[in-house]
mmCIF file of C-alpha atoms in Angstrom:
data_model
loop_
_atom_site.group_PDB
_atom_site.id
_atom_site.type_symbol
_atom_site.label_atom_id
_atom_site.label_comp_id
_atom_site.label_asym_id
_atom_site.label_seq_id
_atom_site.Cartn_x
_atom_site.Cartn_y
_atom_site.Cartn_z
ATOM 1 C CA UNK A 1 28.077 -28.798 4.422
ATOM 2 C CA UNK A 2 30.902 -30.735 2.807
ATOM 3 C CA UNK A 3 28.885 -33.207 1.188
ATOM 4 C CA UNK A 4 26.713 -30.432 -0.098
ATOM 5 C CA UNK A 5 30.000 -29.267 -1.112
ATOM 6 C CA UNK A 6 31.136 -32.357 -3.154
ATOM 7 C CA UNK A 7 27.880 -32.720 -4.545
ATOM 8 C CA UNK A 8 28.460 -29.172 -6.315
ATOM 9 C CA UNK A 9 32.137 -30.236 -7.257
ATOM 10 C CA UNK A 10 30.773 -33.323 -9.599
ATOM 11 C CA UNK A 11 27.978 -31.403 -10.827
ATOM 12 C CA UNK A 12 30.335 -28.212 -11.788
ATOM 13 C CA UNK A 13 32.232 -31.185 -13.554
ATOM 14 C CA UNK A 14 29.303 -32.270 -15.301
ATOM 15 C CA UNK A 15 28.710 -28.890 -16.387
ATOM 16 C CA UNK A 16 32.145 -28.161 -17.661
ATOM 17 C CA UNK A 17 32.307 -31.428 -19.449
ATOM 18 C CA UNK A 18 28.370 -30.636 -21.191
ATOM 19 C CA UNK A 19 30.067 -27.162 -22.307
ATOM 20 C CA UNK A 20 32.981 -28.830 -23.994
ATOM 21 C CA UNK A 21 30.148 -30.938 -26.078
ATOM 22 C CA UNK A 22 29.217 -29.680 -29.395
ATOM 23 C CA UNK A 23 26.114 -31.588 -29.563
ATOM 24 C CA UNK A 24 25.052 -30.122 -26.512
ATOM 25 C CA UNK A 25 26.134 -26.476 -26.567
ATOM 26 C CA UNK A 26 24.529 -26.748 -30.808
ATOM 27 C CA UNK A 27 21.302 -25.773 -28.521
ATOM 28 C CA UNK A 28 20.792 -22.391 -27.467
ATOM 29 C CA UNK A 29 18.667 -22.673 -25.045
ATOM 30 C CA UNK A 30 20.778 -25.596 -23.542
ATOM 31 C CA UNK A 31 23.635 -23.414 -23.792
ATOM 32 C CA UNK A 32 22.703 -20.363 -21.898
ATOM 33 C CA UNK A 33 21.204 -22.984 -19.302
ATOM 34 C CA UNK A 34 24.903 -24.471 -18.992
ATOM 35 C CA UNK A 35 26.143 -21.270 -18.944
ATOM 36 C CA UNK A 36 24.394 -19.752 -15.900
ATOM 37 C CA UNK A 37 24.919 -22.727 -13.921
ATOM 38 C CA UNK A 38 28.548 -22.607 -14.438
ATOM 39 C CA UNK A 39 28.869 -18.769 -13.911
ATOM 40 C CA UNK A 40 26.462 -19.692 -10.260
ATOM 41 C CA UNK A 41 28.439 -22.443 -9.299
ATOM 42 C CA UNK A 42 32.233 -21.714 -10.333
ATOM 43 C CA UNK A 43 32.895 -19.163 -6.839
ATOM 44 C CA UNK A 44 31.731 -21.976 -4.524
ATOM 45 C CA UNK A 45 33.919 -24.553 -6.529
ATOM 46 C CA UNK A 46 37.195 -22.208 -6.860
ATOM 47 C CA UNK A 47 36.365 -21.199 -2.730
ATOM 48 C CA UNK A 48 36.101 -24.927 -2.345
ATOM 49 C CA UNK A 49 39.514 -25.872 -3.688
ATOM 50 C CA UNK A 50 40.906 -22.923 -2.210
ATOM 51 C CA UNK A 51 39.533 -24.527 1.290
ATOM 52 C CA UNK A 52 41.318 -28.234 0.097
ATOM 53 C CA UNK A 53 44.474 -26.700 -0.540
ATOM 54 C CA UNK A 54 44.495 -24.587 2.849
ATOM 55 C CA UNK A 55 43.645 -28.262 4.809
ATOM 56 C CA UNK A 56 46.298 -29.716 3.038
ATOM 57 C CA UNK A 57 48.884 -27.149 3.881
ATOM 58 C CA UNK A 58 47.651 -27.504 7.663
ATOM 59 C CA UNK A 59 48.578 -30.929 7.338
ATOM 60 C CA UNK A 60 52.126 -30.248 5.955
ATOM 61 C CA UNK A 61 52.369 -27.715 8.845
ATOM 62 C CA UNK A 62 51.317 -30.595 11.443
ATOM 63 C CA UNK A 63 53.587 -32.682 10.529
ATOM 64 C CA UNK A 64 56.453 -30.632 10.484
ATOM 65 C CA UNK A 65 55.954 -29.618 13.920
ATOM 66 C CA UNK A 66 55.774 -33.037 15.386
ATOM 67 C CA UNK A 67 58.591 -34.072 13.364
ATOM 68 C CA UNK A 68 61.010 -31.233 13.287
ATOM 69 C CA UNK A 69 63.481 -31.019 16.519
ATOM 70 C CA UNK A 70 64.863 -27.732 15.424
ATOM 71 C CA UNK A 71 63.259 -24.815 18.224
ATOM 72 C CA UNK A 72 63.516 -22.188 15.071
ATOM 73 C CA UNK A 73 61.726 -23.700 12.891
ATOM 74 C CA UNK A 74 59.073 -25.368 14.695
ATOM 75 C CA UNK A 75 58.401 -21.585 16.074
ATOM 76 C CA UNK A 76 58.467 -20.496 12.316
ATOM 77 C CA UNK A 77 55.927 -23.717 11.357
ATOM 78 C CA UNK A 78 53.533 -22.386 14.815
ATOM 79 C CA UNK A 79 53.369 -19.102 13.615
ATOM 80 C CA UNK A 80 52.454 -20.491 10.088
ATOM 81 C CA UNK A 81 49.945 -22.901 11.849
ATOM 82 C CA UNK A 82 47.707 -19.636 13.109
ATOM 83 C CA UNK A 83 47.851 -17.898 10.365
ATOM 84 C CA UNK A 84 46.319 -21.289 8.231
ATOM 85 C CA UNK A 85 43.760 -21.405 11.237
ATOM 86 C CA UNK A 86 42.574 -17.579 10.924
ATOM 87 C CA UNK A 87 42.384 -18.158 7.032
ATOM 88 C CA UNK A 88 40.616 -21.772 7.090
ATOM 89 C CA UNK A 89 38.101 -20.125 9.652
ATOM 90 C CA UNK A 90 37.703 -16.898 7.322
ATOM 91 C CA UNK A 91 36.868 -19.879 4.337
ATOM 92 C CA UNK A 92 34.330 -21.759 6.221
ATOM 93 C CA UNK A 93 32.650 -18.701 6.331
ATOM 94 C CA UNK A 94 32.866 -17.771 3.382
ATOM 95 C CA UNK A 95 31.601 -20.954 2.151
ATOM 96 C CA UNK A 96 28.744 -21.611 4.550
ATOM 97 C CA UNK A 97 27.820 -17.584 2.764
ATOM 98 C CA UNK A 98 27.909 -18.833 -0.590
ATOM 99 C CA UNK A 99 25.875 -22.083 0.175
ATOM 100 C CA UNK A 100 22.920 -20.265 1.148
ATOM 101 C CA UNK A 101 19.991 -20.564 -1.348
ATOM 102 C CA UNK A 102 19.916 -17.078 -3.689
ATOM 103 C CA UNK A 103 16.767 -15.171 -3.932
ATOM 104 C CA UNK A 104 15.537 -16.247 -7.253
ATOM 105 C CA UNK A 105 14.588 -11.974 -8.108
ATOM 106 C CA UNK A 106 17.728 -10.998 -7.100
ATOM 107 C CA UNK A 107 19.080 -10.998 -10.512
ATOM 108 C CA UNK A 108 15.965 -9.087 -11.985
ATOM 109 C CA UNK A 109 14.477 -5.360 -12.506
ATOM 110 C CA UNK A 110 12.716 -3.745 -10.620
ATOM 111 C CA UNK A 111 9.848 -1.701 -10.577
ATOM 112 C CA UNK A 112 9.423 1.033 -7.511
ATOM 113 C CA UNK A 113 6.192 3.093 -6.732
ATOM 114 C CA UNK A 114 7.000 5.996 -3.764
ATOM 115 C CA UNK A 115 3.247 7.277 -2.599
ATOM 116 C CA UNK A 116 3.992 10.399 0.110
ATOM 117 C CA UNK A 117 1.585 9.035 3.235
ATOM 118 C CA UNK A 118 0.946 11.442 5.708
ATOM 119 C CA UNK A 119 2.103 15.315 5.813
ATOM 120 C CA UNK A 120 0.272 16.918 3.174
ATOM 121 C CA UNK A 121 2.449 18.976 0.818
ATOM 122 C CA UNK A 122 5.400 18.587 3.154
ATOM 123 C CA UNK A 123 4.980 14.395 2.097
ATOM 124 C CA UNK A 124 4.593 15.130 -1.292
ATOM 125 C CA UNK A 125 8.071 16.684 -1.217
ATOM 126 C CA UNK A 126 9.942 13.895 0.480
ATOM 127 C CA UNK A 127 8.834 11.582 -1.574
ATOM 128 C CA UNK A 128 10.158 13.516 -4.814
ATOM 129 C CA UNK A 129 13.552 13.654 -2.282
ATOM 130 C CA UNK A 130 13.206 9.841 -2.387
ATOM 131 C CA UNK A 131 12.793 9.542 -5.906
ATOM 132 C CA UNK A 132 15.765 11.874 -6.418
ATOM 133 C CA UNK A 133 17.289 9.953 -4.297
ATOM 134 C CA UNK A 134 16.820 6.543 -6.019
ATOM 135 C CA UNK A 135 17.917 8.020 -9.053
ATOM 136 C CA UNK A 136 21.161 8.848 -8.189
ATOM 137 C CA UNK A 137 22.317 5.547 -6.442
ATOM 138 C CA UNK A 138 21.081 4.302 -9.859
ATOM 139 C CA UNK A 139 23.317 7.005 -11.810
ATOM 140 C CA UNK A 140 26.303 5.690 -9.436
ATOM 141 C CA UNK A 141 25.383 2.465 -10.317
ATOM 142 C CA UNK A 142 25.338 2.666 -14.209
ATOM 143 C CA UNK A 143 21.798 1.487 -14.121
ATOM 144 C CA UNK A 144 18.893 2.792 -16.516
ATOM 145 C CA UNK A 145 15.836 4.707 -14.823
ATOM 146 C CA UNK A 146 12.600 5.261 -16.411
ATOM 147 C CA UNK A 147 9.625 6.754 -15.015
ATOM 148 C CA UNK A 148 6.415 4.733 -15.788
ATOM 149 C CA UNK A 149 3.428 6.777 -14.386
ATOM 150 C CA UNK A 150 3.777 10.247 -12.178
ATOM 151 C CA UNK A 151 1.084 12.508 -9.960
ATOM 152 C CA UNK A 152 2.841 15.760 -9.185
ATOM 153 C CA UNK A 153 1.916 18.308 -7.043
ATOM 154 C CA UNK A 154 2.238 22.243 -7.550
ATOM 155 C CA UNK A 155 5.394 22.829 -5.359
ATOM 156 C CA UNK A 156 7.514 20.012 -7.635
ATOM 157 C CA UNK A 157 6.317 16.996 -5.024
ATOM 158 C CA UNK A 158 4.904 13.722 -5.688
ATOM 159 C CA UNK A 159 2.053 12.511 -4.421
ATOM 160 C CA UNK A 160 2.687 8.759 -6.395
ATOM 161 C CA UNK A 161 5.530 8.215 -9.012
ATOM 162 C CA UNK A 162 6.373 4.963 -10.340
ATOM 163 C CA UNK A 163 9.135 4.190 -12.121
ATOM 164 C CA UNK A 164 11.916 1.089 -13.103
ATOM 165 C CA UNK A 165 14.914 0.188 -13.099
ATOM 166 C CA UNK A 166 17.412 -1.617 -15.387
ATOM 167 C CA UNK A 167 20.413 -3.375 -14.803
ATOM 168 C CA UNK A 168 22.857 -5.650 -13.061
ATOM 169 C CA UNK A 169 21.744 -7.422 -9.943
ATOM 170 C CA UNK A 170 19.047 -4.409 -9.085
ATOM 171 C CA UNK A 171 16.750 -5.858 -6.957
ATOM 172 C CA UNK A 172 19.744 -7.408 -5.241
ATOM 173 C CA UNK A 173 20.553 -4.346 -3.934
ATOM 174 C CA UNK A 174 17.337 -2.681 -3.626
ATOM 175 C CA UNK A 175 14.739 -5.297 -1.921
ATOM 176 C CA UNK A 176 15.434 -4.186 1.368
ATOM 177 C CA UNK A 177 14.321 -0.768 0.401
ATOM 178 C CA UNK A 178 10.194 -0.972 0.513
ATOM 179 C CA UNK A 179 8.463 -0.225 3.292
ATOM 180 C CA UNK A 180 7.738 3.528 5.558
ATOM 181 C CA UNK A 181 10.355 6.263 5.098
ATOM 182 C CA UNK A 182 9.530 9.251 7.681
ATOM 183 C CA UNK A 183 11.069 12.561 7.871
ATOM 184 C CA UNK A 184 11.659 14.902 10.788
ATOM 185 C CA UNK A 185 12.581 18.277 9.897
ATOM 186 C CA UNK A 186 10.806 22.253 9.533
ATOM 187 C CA UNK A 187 8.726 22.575 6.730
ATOM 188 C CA UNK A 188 9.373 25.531 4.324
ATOM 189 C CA UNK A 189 5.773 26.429 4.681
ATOM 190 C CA UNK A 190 6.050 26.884 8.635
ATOM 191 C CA UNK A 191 6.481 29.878 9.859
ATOM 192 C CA UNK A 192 6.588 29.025 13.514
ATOM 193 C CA UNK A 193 9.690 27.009 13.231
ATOM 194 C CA UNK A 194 7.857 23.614 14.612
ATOM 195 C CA UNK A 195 9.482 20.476 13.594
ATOM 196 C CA UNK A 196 7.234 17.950 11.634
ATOM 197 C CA UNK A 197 6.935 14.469 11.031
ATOM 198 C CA UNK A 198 5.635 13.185 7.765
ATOM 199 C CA UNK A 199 6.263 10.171 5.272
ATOM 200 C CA UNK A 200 6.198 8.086 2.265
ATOM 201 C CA UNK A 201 5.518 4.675 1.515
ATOM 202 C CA UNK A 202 8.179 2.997 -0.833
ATOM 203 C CA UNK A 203 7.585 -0.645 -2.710
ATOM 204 C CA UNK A 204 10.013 -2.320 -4.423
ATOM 205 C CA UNK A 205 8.895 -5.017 -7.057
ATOM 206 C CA UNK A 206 10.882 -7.590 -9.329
ATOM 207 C CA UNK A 207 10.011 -7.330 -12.695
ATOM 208 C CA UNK A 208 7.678 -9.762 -13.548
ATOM 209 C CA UNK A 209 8.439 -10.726 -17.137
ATOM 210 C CA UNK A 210 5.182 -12.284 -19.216
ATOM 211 C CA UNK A 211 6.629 -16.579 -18.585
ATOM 212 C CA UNK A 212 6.653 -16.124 -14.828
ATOM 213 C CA UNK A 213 2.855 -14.727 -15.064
ATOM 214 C CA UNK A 214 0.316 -15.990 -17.395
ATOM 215 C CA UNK A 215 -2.696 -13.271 -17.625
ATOM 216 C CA UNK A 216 -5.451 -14.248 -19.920
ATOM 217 C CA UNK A 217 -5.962 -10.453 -21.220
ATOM 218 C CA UNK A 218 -9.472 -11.064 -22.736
ATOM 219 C CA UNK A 219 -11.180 -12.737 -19.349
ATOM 220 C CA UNK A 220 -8.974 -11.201 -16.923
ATOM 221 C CA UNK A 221 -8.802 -7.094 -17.528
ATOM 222 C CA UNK A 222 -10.533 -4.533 -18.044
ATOM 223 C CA UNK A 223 -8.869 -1.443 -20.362
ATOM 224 C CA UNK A 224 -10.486 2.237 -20.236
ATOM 225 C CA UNK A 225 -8.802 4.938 -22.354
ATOM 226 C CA UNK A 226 -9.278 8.584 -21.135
ATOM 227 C CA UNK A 227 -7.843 12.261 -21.269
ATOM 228 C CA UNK A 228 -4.766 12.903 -19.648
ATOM 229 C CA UNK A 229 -4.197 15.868 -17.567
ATOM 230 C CA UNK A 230 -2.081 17.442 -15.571
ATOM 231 C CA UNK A 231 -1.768 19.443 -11.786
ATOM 232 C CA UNK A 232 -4.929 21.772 -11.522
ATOM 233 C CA UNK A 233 -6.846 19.254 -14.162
ATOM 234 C CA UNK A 234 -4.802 21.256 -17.100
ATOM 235 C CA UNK A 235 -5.262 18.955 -20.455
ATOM 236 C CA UNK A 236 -1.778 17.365 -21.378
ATOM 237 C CA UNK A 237 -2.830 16.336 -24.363
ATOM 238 C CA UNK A 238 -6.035 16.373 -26.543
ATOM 239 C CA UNK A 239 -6.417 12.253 -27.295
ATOM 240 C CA UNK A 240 -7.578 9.291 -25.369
ATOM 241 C CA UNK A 241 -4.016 8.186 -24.657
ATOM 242 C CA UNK A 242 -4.058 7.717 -20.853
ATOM 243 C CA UNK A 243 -4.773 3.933 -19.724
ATOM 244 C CA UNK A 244 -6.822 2.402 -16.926
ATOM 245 C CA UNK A 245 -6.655 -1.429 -16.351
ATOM 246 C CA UNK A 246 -8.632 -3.536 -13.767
ATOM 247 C CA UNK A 247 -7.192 -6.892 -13.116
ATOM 248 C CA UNK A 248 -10.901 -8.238 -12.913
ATOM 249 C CA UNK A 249 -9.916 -11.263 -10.143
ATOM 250 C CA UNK A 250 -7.977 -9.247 -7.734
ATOM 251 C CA UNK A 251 -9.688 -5.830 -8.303
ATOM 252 C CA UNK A 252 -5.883 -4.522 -9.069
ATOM 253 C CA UNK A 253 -6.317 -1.096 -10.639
ATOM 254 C CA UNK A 254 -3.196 0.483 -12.816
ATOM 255 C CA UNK A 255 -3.234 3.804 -14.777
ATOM 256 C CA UNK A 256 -0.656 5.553 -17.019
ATOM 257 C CA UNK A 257 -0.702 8.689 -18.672
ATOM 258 C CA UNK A 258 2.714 9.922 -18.793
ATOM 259 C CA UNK A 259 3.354 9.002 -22.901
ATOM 260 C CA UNK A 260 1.508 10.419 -25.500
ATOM 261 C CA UNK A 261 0.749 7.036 -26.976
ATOM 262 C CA UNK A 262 -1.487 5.054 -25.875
ATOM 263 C CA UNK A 263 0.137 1.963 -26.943
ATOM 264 C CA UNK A 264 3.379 3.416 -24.695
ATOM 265 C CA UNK A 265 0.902 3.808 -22.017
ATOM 266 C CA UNK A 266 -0.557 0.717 -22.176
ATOM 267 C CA UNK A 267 2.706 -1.209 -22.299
ATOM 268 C CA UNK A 268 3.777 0.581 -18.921
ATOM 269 C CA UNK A 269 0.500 0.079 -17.306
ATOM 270 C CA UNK A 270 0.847 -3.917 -17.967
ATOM 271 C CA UNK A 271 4.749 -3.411 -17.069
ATOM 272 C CA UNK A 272 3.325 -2.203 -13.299
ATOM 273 C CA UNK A 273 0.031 -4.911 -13.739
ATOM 274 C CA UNK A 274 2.384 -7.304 -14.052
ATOM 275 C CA UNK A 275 4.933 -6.768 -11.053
ATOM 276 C CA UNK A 276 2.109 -5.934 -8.708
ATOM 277 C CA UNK A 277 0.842 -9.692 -9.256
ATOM 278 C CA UNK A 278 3.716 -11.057 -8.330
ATOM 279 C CA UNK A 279 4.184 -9.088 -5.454
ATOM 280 C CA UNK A 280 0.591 -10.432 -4.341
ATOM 281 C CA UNK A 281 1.501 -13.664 -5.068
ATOM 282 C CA UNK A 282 4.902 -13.509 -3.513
ATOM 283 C CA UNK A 283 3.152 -11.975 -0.291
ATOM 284 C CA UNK A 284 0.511 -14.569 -0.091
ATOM 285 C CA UNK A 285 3.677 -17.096 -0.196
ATOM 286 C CA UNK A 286 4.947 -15.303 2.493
ATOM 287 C CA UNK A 287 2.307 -14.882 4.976
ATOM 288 C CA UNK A 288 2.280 -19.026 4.452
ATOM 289 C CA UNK A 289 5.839 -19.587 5.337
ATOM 290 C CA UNK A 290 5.348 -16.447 8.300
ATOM 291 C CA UNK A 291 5.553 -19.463 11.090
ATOM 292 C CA UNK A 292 8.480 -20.870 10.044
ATOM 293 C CA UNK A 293 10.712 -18.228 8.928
ATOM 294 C CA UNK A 294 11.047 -14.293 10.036
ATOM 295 C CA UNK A 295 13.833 -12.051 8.010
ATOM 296 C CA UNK A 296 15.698 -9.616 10.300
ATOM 297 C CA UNK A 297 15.415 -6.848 7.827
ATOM 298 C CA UNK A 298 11.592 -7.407 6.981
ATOM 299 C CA UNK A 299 9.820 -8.317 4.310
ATOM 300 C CA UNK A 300 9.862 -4.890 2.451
ATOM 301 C CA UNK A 301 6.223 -4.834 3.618
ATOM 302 C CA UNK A 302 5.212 -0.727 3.226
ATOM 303 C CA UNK A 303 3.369 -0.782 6.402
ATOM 304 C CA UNK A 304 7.195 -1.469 7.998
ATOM 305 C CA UNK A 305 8.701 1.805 9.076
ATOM 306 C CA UNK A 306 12.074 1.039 8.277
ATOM 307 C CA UNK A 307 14.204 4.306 8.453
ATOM 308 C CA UNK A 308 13.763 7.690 9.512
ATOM 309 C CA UNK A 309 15.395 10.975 7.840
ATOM 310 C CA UNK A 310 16.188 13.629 11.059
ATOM 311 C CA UNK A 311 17.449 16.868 9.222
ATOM 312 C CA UNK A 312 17.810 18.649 12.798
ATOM 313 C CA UNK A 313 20.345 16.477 13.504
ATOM 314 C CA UNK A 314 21.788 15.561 10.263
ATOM 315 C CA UNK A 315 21.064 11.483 11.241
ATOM 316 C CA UNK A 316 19.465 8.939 9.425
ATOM 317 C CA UNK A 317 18.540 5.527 10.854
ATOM 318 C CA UNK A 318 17.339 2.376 10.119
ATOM 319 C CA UNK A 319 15.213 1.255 12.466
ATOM 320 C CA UNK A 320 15.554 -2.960 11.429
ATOM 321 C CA UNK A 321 19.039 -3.159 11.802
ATOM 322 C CA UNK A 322 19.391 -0.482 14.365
ATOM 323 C CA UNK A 323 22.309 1.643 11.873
ATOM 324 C CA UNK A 324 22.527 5.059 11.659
ATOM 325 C CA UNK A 325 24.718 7.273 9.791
ATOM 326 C CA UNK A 326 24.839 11.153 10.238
ATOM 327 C CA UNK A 327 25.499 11.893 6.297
ATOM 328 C CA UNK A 328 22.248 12.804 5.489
ATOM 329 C CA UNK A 329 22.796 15.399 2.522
ATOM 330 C CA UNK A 330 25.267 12.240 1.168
ATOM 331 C CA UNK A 331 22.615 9.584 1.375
ATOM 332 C CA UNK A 332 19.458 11.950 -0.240
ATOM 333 C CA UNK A 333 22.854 12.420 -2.914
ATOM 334 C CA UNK A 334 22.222 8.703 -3.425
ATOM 335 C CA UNK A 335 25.099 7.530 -1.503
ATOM 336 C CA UNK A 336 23.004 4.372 -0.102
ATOM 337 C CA UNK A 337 25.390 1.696 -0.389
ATOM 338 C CA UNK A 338 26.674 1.511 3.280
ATOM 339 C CA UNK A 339 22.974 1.524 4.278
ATOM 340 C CA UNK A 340 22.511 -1.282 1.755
ATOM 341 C CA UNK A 341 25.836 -3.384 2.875
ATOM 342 C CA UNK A 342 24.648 -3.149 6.372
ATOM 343 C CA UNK A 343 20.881 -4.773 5.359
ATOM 344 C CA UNK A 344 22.656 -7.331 3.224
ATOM 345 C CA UNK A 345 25.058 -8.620 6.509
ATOM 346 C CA UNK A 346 21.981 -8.684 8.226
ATOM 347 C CA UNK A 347 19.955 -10.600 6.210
ATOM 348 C CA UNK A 348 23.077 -13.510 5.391
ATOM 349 C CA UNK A 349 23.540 -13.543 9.074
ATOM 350 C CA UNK A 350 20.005 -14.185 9.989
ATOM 351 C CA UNK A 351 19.636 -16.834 6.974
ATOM 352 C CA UNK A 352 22.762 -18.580 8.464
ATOM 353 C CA UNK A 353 21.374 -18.903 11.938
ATOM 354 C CA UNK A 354 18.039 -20.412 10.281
ATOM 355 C CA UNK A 355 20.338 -22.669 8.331
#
C-alpha cells in the first residue's frame, strides 16, 4: 500500500509542477485533464502526509519514553503514545478507503425508469410513491429532475415513468438503488382489510453521453413517429410528435411522447437509447467478471429484491445489507441518505476484503 502510496506522491508532484507550466495549461483540454487528476488525487496525498507526520510524532513519543527518567512525564508521553496509535490506525483506514479504485459512473447522471411489477393498480401507485420519493432526496440534494417519458394510470399511478437526474456525484449515491422494491400494506381499494403484497421494479442507469457510445444512427435504428395519447387512449395532441426507436442489433425498443415536439421527443428517446446500451454492455461485463468478483449490495440487477416497504409496521428494510429503519413516512419524504450511507459502508467494506 505504501509504495502505491509514494507512487501517487511523485505523480501528484508531477501534476502540480505541469499546472504551474504555461505551455502546458495554454491547452484546454490538457488543462481540465490536469485539473481532475489533481482534484482525485490531492485527499490521498494531504491523508498521506497527514499519516508521515503522525509516524513521525510516534517516533518523538518513543524516544522520549525510553529516554526520559522522570515517572510524570513518561506517563504523560504513554498516554500520548495511545492516542497516536488510535489515530495512526483510524489513518490506515482511511487510506486503504481512498486507495480503492472509483467507479468510473460515479461522477455521472443518471437516468431511472420505475415499472410497478405485480399488484395491479395497487403497483401502479407505489411506484408513483417511489418516484415521489426519488424526487425529493433529489430536492434535498439540490439536484435537477426531469421526467423523460411517463404511462399513468387513472388513480394518479404509474405503470412506467422514466426520468433523469442532474447533478453532483448522482449516481454515486444512487447505484445501489435498482433492483425489486415490494410493499406490504391494505390497499385503499380493499374493503376486507387484507394486507397485500405488490411491487415495482427500479433501474438506475449512468448517463451515457454520445463519446462513451458510438451508434451509427442510419444502420443501427429504426425511428417511427405516431399520435400521442393519453389514459383511456384520449389524444394529447393532434401531430405525429411521439417517438418510437428500435436499436436494430439488440432489438432495444424506446418511446417518448411526453413533449409536444418531436425533436424534444426524439432527443429524450436517444437520451434513454443511449443509457440502456450501456447498461447492456456494462451487464454483459459483469456477468464476465461474475466468477471472480460478487458485490455485497448487488449489482442493481431489477430481478434483486432489495428492500421491502411494511406500512403495518411502519419498517422498511433492506434485505442486502440486512438494515432496517422504522421511519417509513420519512424515507417515502425522501429522507434516503442513512439507507444510502449504510449501502455505501457495505460496498467499501466488501471491496476492501477483495483487495
Amino acid at each position: 500500500m505504501f509504495e502505491k502510496l509514494k507512487d501517487i506522491e511523485t505523480k501528484y508532484a508531477e501534476v502540480e509542477r505541469s499546472l504551474g507550466d504555461p505551455v502546458q495549461i495554454s491547452n484546454q483540454q490538457r488543462l481540465m485533464e490536469l485539473s481532475k487528476t489533481h482534484a482525485e488525487l490531492s485527499p490521498i496525498v494531504s491523508t498521506y502526509h497527514e499519516y508521515q507526520q503522525l509516524e513521525s510524532a510516534l517516533e518523538e513519543t518513543l524516544l522520549m519514553i525510553e529516554s526520559e527518567t522522570d515517572a510524570e512525564i513518561v506517563g504523560l508521553a504513554q498516554e500520548e503514545l495511545e492516542n497516536l496509535t488510535v489515530q495512526k490506525e483510524e489513518l490506515t483506514e482511511a487510506l486503504k478507503l481512498l486507495l480503492i479504485p472509483k467507479d468510473p459512473n460515479d461522477e455521472k447522471n443518471v437516468i431511472i425508469e420505475i415499472r410497478a411489477g405485480t399488484g395491479g393498480e395497487e403497483a401502479s401507485l407505489f411506484a408513483a410513491e417511489l418516484f415521489r420519493m426519488y424526487t425529493r432526496y433529489a430536492e434535498r440534494q439540490n439536484w435537477k429532475l426531469e421526467i423523460l417519458n411517463a404511462n399513468a394510470t387513472g388513480l394518479k399511478g404509474f405503470k412506467e415513468i422514466v426520468f433523469s437526474i442532474e447533478g453532483a456525484g448522482v449516481y454515486s449515491q444512487l447505484k445501489y438503488e435498482g433492483g425489486i422494491h415490494r410493499v406490504q400494506r391494505i390497499p385503499t381499494t380493499e374493503a376486507s382489510g387484507r394486507i397485500h403484497t405488490s411491487a415495482a421494479t427500479v433501474a438506475v442507469l449512468p448517463e451515457a453521453e454520445e463519446l462513451d457510445l458510438a451508434i451509427d444512427e442510419a444502420a443501427e435504428l429504426r425511428i417511427d413517429t405516431y399520435r400521442s395519447s393519453g389514459p383511456g387512449g384520449q389524444s394529447v395532441n393532434t401531430t405525429d410528435s411521439a417517438i418510437r426507436i428500435t436499436h436494430i442489433p439488440t432489438g432495444l425498443i424506446v418511446t417518448c411522447q411526453d413533449e409536444k415536439s418531436q425533436h424534444k421527443n426524439r432527443s429524450k428517446a436517444m437520451k434513454i437509447l443511449r443509457a440502456r446500451l450501456q447498461e447492456k454492455k456494462q451487464s454483459e461485463l459483469n456477468s464476465e467478471r461474475a466468477e471472480t468478483r460478487r458485490s455485497m449490495v448487488g449489482s442493481g440487477d431489477r430481478s434483486e429484491k432489495i428492500r421491502t416497504y411494511n406500512f403495518p409496521q411502519s419498517r422498511i428494510t433492506d434485505h442486502r445489507i440486512q438494515f432496517s429503519s422504522y421511519q417509513l413516512d420519512s424515507v417515502l419524504d425522501g429522507d434516503l441518505q442513512a439507507f444510502i450511507d449504510q449501502l455505501t459502508t457495505a460496498d467499501q467494506a466488501e471491496k476492501l476484503k477483495e483487495a
